Each structure stands twice: as structure tokens, then as C-alpha cells.
mmCIF file of C-alpha atoms in Angstrom:
data_model
loop_
_atom_site.group_PDB
_atom_site.id
_atom_site.type_symbol
_atom_site.label_atom_id
_atom_site.label_comp_id
_atom_site.label_asym_id
_atom_site.label_seq_id
_atom_site.Cartn_x
_atom_site.Cartn_y
_atom_site.Cartn_z
ATOM 1 C CA MET C 1 80.109 -65.683 91.774
ATOM 2 C CA GLY C 2 82.839 -67.988 93.169
ATOM 3 C CA ALA C 3 85.092 -67.496 96.109
ATOM 4 C CA GLY C 4 87.665 -64.823 95.817
ATOM 5 C CA THR C 5 88.748 -61.442 97.118
ATOM 6 C CA GLU C 6 87.410 -58.064 96.012
ATOM 7 C CA ASP C 7 88.929 -54.980 97.493
ATOM 8 C CA ASN C 8 86.331 -52.423 98.648
ATOM 9 C CA ALA C 9 83.456 -54.511 97.306
ATOM 10 C CA SER C 10 80.252 -52.912 98.646
ATOM 11 C CA PHE C 11 77.481 -54.973 100.113
ATOM 12 C CA PRO C 12 74.504 -55.181 97.741
ATOM 13 C CA ALA C 13 72.203 -52.277 97.140
ATOM 14 C CA GLU C 14 69.338 -54.185 98.827
ATOM 15 C CA LEU C 15 71.061 -53.652 102.122
ATOM 16 C CA ASN C 16 70.549 -49.904 102.017
ATOM 17 C CA ASN C 17 67.434 -50.349 104.165
ATOM 18 C CA LEU C 18 69.403 -52.057 106.938
ATOM 19 C CA PRO C 19 70.779 -50.227 109.923
ATOM 20 C CA ALA C 20 73.550 -47.779 109.178
ATOM 21 C CA GLY C 21 76.237 -49.892 110.843
ATOM 22 C CA PHE C 22 75.765 -52.561 108.184
ATOM 23 C CA ASN C 23 76.772 -50.395 105.289
ATOM 24 C CA LEU C 24 80.402 -51.710 105.346
ATOM 25 C CA GLN C 25 82.926 -52.696 102.775
ATOM 26 C CA ALA C 26 83.126 -56.443 101.933
ATOM 27 C CA LYS C 27 86.531 -57.813 101.125
ATOM 28 C CA GLU C 28 85.306 -61.139 99.858
ATOM 29 C CA THR C 29 82.164 -62.615 98.337
ATOM 30 C CA ILE C 30 81.080 -66.225 97.808
ATOM 31 C CA SER C 31 78.051 -67.790 96.219
ATOM 32 C CA GLY C 32 75.958 -70.261 98.147
ATOM 33 C CA SER C 33 76.633 -73.125 95.693
ATOM 34 C CA THR C 34 80.439 -72.597 96.020
ATOM 35 C CA PHE C 35 80.149 -72.307 99.792
ATOM 36 C CA TYR C 36 78.378 -75.644 100.102
ATOM 37 C CA GLN C 37 80.746 -77.302 97.631
ATOM 38 C CA LEU C 38 83.718 -76.204 99.715
ATOM 39 C CA LEU C 39 82.062 -77.454 102.926
ATOM 40 C CA GLN C 40 81.444 -80.802 101.235
ATOM 41 C CA GLU C 41 85.159 -81.004 100.359
ATOM 42 C CA GLN C 42 85.820 -80.546 104.061
ATOM 43 C CA GLY C 43 83.541 -83.428 104.993
ATOM 44 C CA LEU C 44 80.497 -81.320 105.979
ATOM 45 C CA GLU C 45 77.713 -82.353 103.544
ATOM 46 C CA TYR C 46 74.407 -80.421 103.742
ATOM 47 C CA GLY C 47 71.400 -81.880 101.915
ATOM 48 C CA PRO C 48 69.364 -79.689 99.568
ATOM 49 C CA SER C 49 66.791 -78.866 102.334
ATOM 50 C CA PHE C 50 69.589 -77.328 104.473
ATOM 51 C CA GLN C 51 71.131 -75.111 101.780
ATOM 52 C CA ALA C 52 69.512 -71.777 102.506
ATOM 53 C CA ILE C 53 72.506 -69.488 101.786
ATOM 54 C CA GLU C 54 72.477 -67.753 98.333
ATOM 55 C CA GLN C 55 75.380 -65.309 98.795
ATOM 56 C CA ILE C 56 77.815 -64.232 101.527
ATOM 57 C CA TRP C 57 79.602 -60.921 101.824
ATOM 58 C CA LEU C 58 82.650 -61.132 104.131
ATOM 59 C CA ARG C 59 84.996 -58.740 105.870
ATOM 60 C CA GLU C 60 87.338 -59.153 108.846
ATOM 61 C CA GLY C 61 85.283 -60.726 111.651
ATOM 62 C CA GLU C 62 81.912 -59.922 110.020
ATOM 63 C CA ALA C 63 79.522 -61.227 107.419
ATOM 64 C CA ILE C 64 76.173 -60.627 105.865
ATOM 65 C CA ALA C 65 74.434 -63.430 103.939
ATOM 66 C CA LEU C 66 71.349 -63.544 101.668
ATOM 67 C CA LEU C 67 69.034 -66.385 102.710
ATOM 68 C CA HIS C 68 66.121 -68.130 101.027
ATOM 69 C CA VAL C 69 64.259 -71.055 102.586
ATOM 70 C CA PRO C 70 64.569 -73.994 100.166
ATOM 71 C CA GLU C 71 61.362 -74.980 98.425
ATOM 72 C CA GLU C 72 61.590 -78.455 99.916
ATOM 73 C CA VAL C 73 60.728 -77.061 103.391
ATOM 74 C CA LEU C 74 58.454 -74.150 102.575
ATOM 75 C CA ASN C 75 55.304 -76.232 103.003
ATOM 76 C CA GLN C 76 56.265 -76.990 106.623
ATOM 77 C CA ALA C 77 57.879 -73.609 107.520
ATOM 78 C CA HIS C 78 54.869 -72.379 109.404
ATOM 79 C CA SER C 79 54.878 -75.407 111.699
ATOM 80 C CA TYR C 80 57.742 -73.766 113.517
ATOM 81 C CA GLN C 81 58.279 -70.459 115.241
ATOM 82 C CA VAL C 82 61.669 -70.361 113.502
ATOM 83 C CA HIS C 83 62.341 -73.201 111.076
ATOM 84 C CA PRO C 84 65.513 -75.217 111.986
ATOM 85 C CA VAL C 85 66.808 -74.774 108.442
ATOM 86 C CA LEU C 86 66.787 -70.975 108.820
ATOM 87 C CA LEU C 87 68.416 -71.073 112.225
ATOM 88 C CA ASP C 88 71.045 -73.495 110.995
ATOM 89 C CA ALA C 89 71.798 -71.255 108.043
ATOM 90 C CA CYS C 90 72.577 -68.396 110.439
ATOM 91 C CA PHE C 91 75.010 -70.687 112.259
ATOM 92 C CA GLN C 92 76.547 -71.592 108.867
ATOM 93 C CA VAL C 93 77.284 -67.917 108.242
ATOM 94 C CA PHE C 94 79.066 -67.904 111.619
ATOM 95 C CA GLY C 95 81.412 -70.592 110.199
ATOM 96 C CA ALA C 96 82.115 -68.597 107.074
ATOM 97 C CA THR C 97 82.955 -65.523 109.211
ATOM 98 C CA LEU C 98 85.259 -67.663 111.371
ATOM 99 C CA SER C 99 87.120 -69.005 108.325
ATOM 100 C CA GLN C 100 87.548 -65.557 106.927
ATOM 101 C CA THR C 101 89.096 -64.388 110.208
ATOM 102 C CA THR C 102 91.473 -67.285 110.743
ATOM 103 C CA ASP C 103 92.853 -67.634 107.218
ATOM 104 C CA LYS C 104 94.847 -65.341 104.968
ATOM 105 C CA GLY C 105 93.958 -64.755 101.341
ATOM 106 C CA SER C 106 90.894 -66.556 99.944
ATOM 107 C CA SER C 107 89.401 -67.723 103.231
ATOM 108 C CA LEU C 108 87.246 -70.610 102.344
ATOM 109 C CA THR C 109 89.696 -72.510 100.195
ATOM 110 C CA ARG C 110 91.468 -73.956 103.258
ATOM 111 C CA LYS C 111 90.177 -76.568 105.625
ATOM 112 C CA ARG C 112 89.300 -75.030 108.931
ATOM 113 C CA GLY C 113 87.925 -78.098 110.753
ATOM 114 C CA THR C 114 84.564 -78.766 112.271
ATOM 115 C CA TYR C 115 83.176 -76.476 114.938
ATOM 116 C CA LEU C 116 80.277 -77.255 117.254
ATOM 117 C CA PRO C 117 78.057 -74.805 119.176
ATOM 118 C CA VAL C 118 78.591 -75.278 122.913
ATOM 119 C CA GLY C 119 76.382 -72.508 124.331
ATOM 120 C CA LEU C 120 74.743 -69.158 123.986
ATOM 121 C CA ARG C 121 73.914 -66.230 126.259
ATOM 122 C CA SER C 122 70.424 -65.496 124.850
ATOM 123 C CA LEU C 123 68.125 -66.123 121.859
ATOM 124 C CA ARG C 124 65.167 -63.847 121.276
ATOM 125 C CA VAL C 125 62.543 -64.064 118.546
ATOM 126 C CA HIS C 126 60.964 -60.644 118.042
ATOM 127 C CA THR C 127 58.757 -61.495 115.078
ATOM 128 C CA TYR C 128 58.180 -64.784 113.298
ATOM 129 C CA PRO C 129 59.784 -64.724 109.811
ATOM 130 C CA ASP C 130 57.478 -64.574 106.799
ATOM 131 C CA TYR C 131 59.060 -67.330 104.683
ATOM 132 C CA LEU C 132 56.984 -66.614 101.593
ATOM 133 C CA THR C 133 57.959 -63.016 100.926
ATOM 134 C CA GLY C 134 61.414 -63.786 99.592
ATOM 135 C CA ALA C 135 64.817 -62.764 100.930
ATOM 136 C CA LEU C 136 65.995 -62.697 104.508
ATOM 137 C CA TRP C 137 69.390 -61.538 105.752
ATOM 138 C CA SER C 138 71.777 -62.992 108.340
ATOM 139 C CA HIS C 139 74.328 -60.713 110.027
ATOM 140 C CA VAL C 140 77.210 -62.237 112.078
ATOM 141 C CA LEU C 141 79.686 -60.217 114.142
ATOM 142 C CA LEU C 142 82.552 -61.960 115.947
ATOM 143 C CA LYS C 143 82.977 -60.677 119.528
ATOM 144 C CA SER C 144 85.858 -62.632 121.095
ATOM 145 C CA GLN C 145 88.306 -65.466 120.932
ATOM 146 C CA GLU C 146 89.348 -67.551 124.029
ATOM 147 C CA ILE C 147 92.273 -69.934 123.925
ATOM 148 C CA GLN C 148 92.759 -72.594 126.639
ATOM 149 C CA GLY C 149 95.622 -74.947 125.844
ATOM 150 C CA ASP C 150 94.989 -76.285 122.364
ATOM 151 C CA GLN C 151 91.222 -75.498 122.492
ATOM 152 C CA THR C 152 89.921 -72.318 120.908
ATOM 153 C CA THR C 153 86.401 -70.928 121.608
ATOM 154 C CA TRP C 154 84.870 -68.208 119.363
ATOM 155 C CA THR C 155 81.949 -66.055 120.394
ATOM 156 C CA ALA C 156 79.637 -64.095 118.047
ATOM 157 C CA ASP C 157 76.363 -62.260 117.943
ATOM 158 C CA LEU C 158 73.873 -63.062 115.144
ATOM 159 C CA GLU C 159 70.825 -61.287 113.745
ATOM 160 C CA LEU C 160 68.166 -62.385 111.203
ATOM 161 C CA LEU C 161 66.557 -59.491 109.409
ATOM 162 C CA ASP C 162 63.920 -58.899 106.739
ATOM 163 C CA THR C 163 64.545 -56.761 103.633
ATOM 164 C CA GLN C 164 63.291 -53.641 105.500
ATOM 165 C CA GLY C 165 66.017 -54.011 108.131
ATOM 166 C CA HIS C 166 63.649 -55.243 110.894
ATOM 167 C CA VAL C 167 65.377 -57.562 113.350
ATOM 168 C CA LEU C 168 63.315 -60.761 113.467
ATOM 169 C CA LEU C 169 65.643 -62.885 115.635
ATOM 170 C CA GLU C 170 68.829 -62.182 117.548
ATOM 171 C CA VAL C 171 71.338 -64.542 119.178
ATOM 172 C CA GLN C 172 73.844 -63.079 121.591
ATOM 173 C CA GLY C 173 76.909 -64.793 122.833
ATOM 174 C CA LEU C 174 76.872 -67.898 120.639
ATOM 175 C CA ARG C 175 79.973 -69.949 121.371
ATOM 176 C CA VAL C 176 81.587 -72.591 119.161
ATOM 177 C CA GLN C 177 84.569 -74.896 119.648
ATOM 178 C CA GLN C 178 86.553 -77.044 117.240
ATOM 179 C CA LEU C 179 86.253 -80.809 117.659
ATOM 180 C CA ALA C 180 88.930 -81.989 120.014
ATOM 181 C CA SER C 181 90.064 -84.849 117.669
ATOM 182 C CA GLU C 182 90.810 -82.334 114.943
ATOM 183 C CA THR C 183 92.602 -80.096 117.412
ATOM 184 C CA HIS C 184 94.878 -82.897 118.621
ATOM 185 C CA ASN C 185 95.687 -84.158 115.177
ATOM 186 C CA PRO C 186 95.362 -81.401 112.566
ATOM 187 C CA GLN C 187 97.400 -83.360 110.021
ATOM 188 C CA GLN C 188 95.015 -86.371 110.096
ATOM 189 C CA LYS C 189 94.677 -87.981 106.641
ATOM 190 C CA GLU C 190 91.505 -87.459 104.705
ATOM 191 C CA LEU C 191 89.107 -90.332 105.459
ATOM 192 C CA SER C 192 86.071 -89.283 103.458
ATOM 193 C CA ASN C 193 84.347 -92.106 101.642
ATOM 194 C CA TRP C 194 86.277 -94.812 103.462
ATOM 195 C CA LEU C 195 83.464 -96.100 105.642
ATOM 196 C CA TYR C 196 80.146 -94.399 104.942
ATOM 197 C CA THR C 197 78.008 -93.089 102.089
ATOM 198 C CA LEU C 198 75.218 -90.619 102.646
ATOM 199 C CA ASN C 199 71.757 -91.767 101.475
ATOM 200 C CA TRP C 200 68.966 -89.274 101.929
ATOM 201 C CA HIS C 201 65.481 -90.651 102.603
ATOM 202 C CA PRO C 202 62.423 -88.432 102.667
ATOM 203 C CA LEU C 203 60.338 -88.352 105.871
ATOM 204 C CA ALA C 204 56.854 -87.001 106.435
ATOM 205 C CA PRO C 205 56.896 -83.548 108.157
ATOM 206 C CA PRO C 206 55.866 -83.402 111.810
ATOM 207 C CA ALA C 207 52.373 -82.379 112.783
ATOM 208 C CA PRO C 208 51.904 -78.600 113.094
ATOM 209 C CA ARG C 209 52.291 -77.144 116.587
ATOM 210 C CA HIS C 210 50.308 -74.244 117.952
ATOM 211 C CA HIS C 211 52.356 -71.100 118.510
ATOM 212 C CA LYS C 212 52.322 -69.264 121.770
ATOM 213 C CA SER C 213 50.112 -66.177 121.759
ATOM 214 C CA SER C 214 53.031 -63.972 122.542
ATOM 215 C CA GLN C 215 55.082 -62.691 119.575
ATOM 216 C CA GLU C 216 58.308 -62.929 121.498
ATOM 217 C CA LEU C 217 60.201 -66.049 122.434
ATOM 218 C CA GLU C 218 63.358 -65.782 124.568
ATOM 219 C CA ILE C 219 65.922 -68.305 125.688
ATOM 220 C CA VAL C 220 68.590 -67.265 128.135
ATOM 221 C CA GLU C 221 71.989 -68.848 128.850
ATOM 222 C CA ALA C 222 71.520 -72.106 127.002
ATOM 223 C CA HIS C 223 74.238 -74.845 127.230
ATOM 224 C CA ILE C 224 74.757 -78.032 125.225
ATOM 225 C CA PRO C 225 75.969 -80.610 127.722
ATOM 226 C CA LYS C 226 76.506 -83.459 125.227
ATOM 227 C CA VAL C 227 79.122 -81.672 123.146
ATOM 228 C CA GLU C 228 81.888 -83.477 125.028
ATOM 229 C CA TYR C 229 80.448 -86.809 123.799
ATOM 230 C CA LEU C 230 80.439 -85.566 120.163
ATOM 231 C CA GLN C 231 84.038 -84.474 120.549
ATOM 232 C CA SER C 232 85.212 -87.940 121.547
#
């Protein structure tokens, strides 16, 4: 299914096991392949190993996405408490939610710029995901928008759930900002393919690390101090 709008399009039947508040009406759906194609057209190219989204259901300020860990990383998934590909996919859903909120009409057909995470209030892992059992769900809910001059900061809460509706991971107060260079010059000409070409080279996976005995991991009030460097 490609990008487009569907009035009163219900979330999939598989979501009936999720908490009652998730049984909402989606106004737009987009397939994972179309989503990554649109991102590539905007200059954000994700390799096959980082394409974990299969489908996204969108409404104003909210989204639910169906996730599957790519086969390329399944053999190393249990070397991590939460695989970076899975966490990054949840952040990608945040971007889709943001685009749906800031555009009119078909949300992902317009360039929205590049947003970087700049901090979060808390991250808690309740149960380590079972990557081999199939589907996982990412839920994103926008909480606030803050405008200072020409810089906009968005804040959202994220959850990763299994097919039974159990919350595996939750991120509260994740904040993202648009790159300053794009904010200052929104009409900048397209420069893709002028200077660089992406060439992916396989690397050996890192050695497995022992997990902590506790089933819960919590990070509180994390900041990313180098984001100013990336914005320059």
C-alpha cells in the first residue's frame, strides 16, 4: 500500500490486543517500502539492515507502526539488550508522525527536512524483545511543540510493544530539532549525488556482551551534547 489518505481507516485487527487507547482511527497509511523510498528522495538513505518498518498507520500527532527486525541483523540481535536497528525504527516512526502533523494532505510527499534527537527525559526497558517471534509494534504520541526564533523542537513519547500489547520499552520526553542549516535556508537547492556516493561494506558483528541480571534498564534525562556540531 502506498502513501495516501483514507478517511476513518481503522488500525489493523492485530492491534485489538493492545491497550484500549490505541484503538483509534487512522487517516493515512503508508507501506515501509514507500516510506523508505520517500526518505531517500529527501536525502535520508537507510541501508537494508536499518529498514525495520513494514507499515505505518497515521493520524494527527500519532502513529502506530508494524516492525520486523531485518534478517541481516537477526543473528546478532541477542548481543544487545535492545538492538540499535529496533530503537532507530521507533525514532523513524517519530519522524513520520511529525511529517503527518506539519503537512496538509498526503503528509510524506513533501520534504520536511532532517531532524536530530537532542535529548530525552527517560528510557526504560521492561522486557528484552524476542526478535524471533515475529511482529513488534511501535506507538508514537506527540506531546508538545516549542518554537524559539526559527528553531522548532518537538517532544514525543514512544512505546515498543509485542503482539499481546505488553510494553517492552518506553521512551518519555524524546526531543528532536531540525538541522539549523535547513532552518536558515529552506529553499536550498537539491545537492544529492553532487559530492558523495554511498557504498555499503559488510563488517563483522561485535562480540556478544553479557546482559545485566536485572530485567529492567533505565536511563534518565539523557542529553546529546554534540548535536550543535552536527548542525554546523
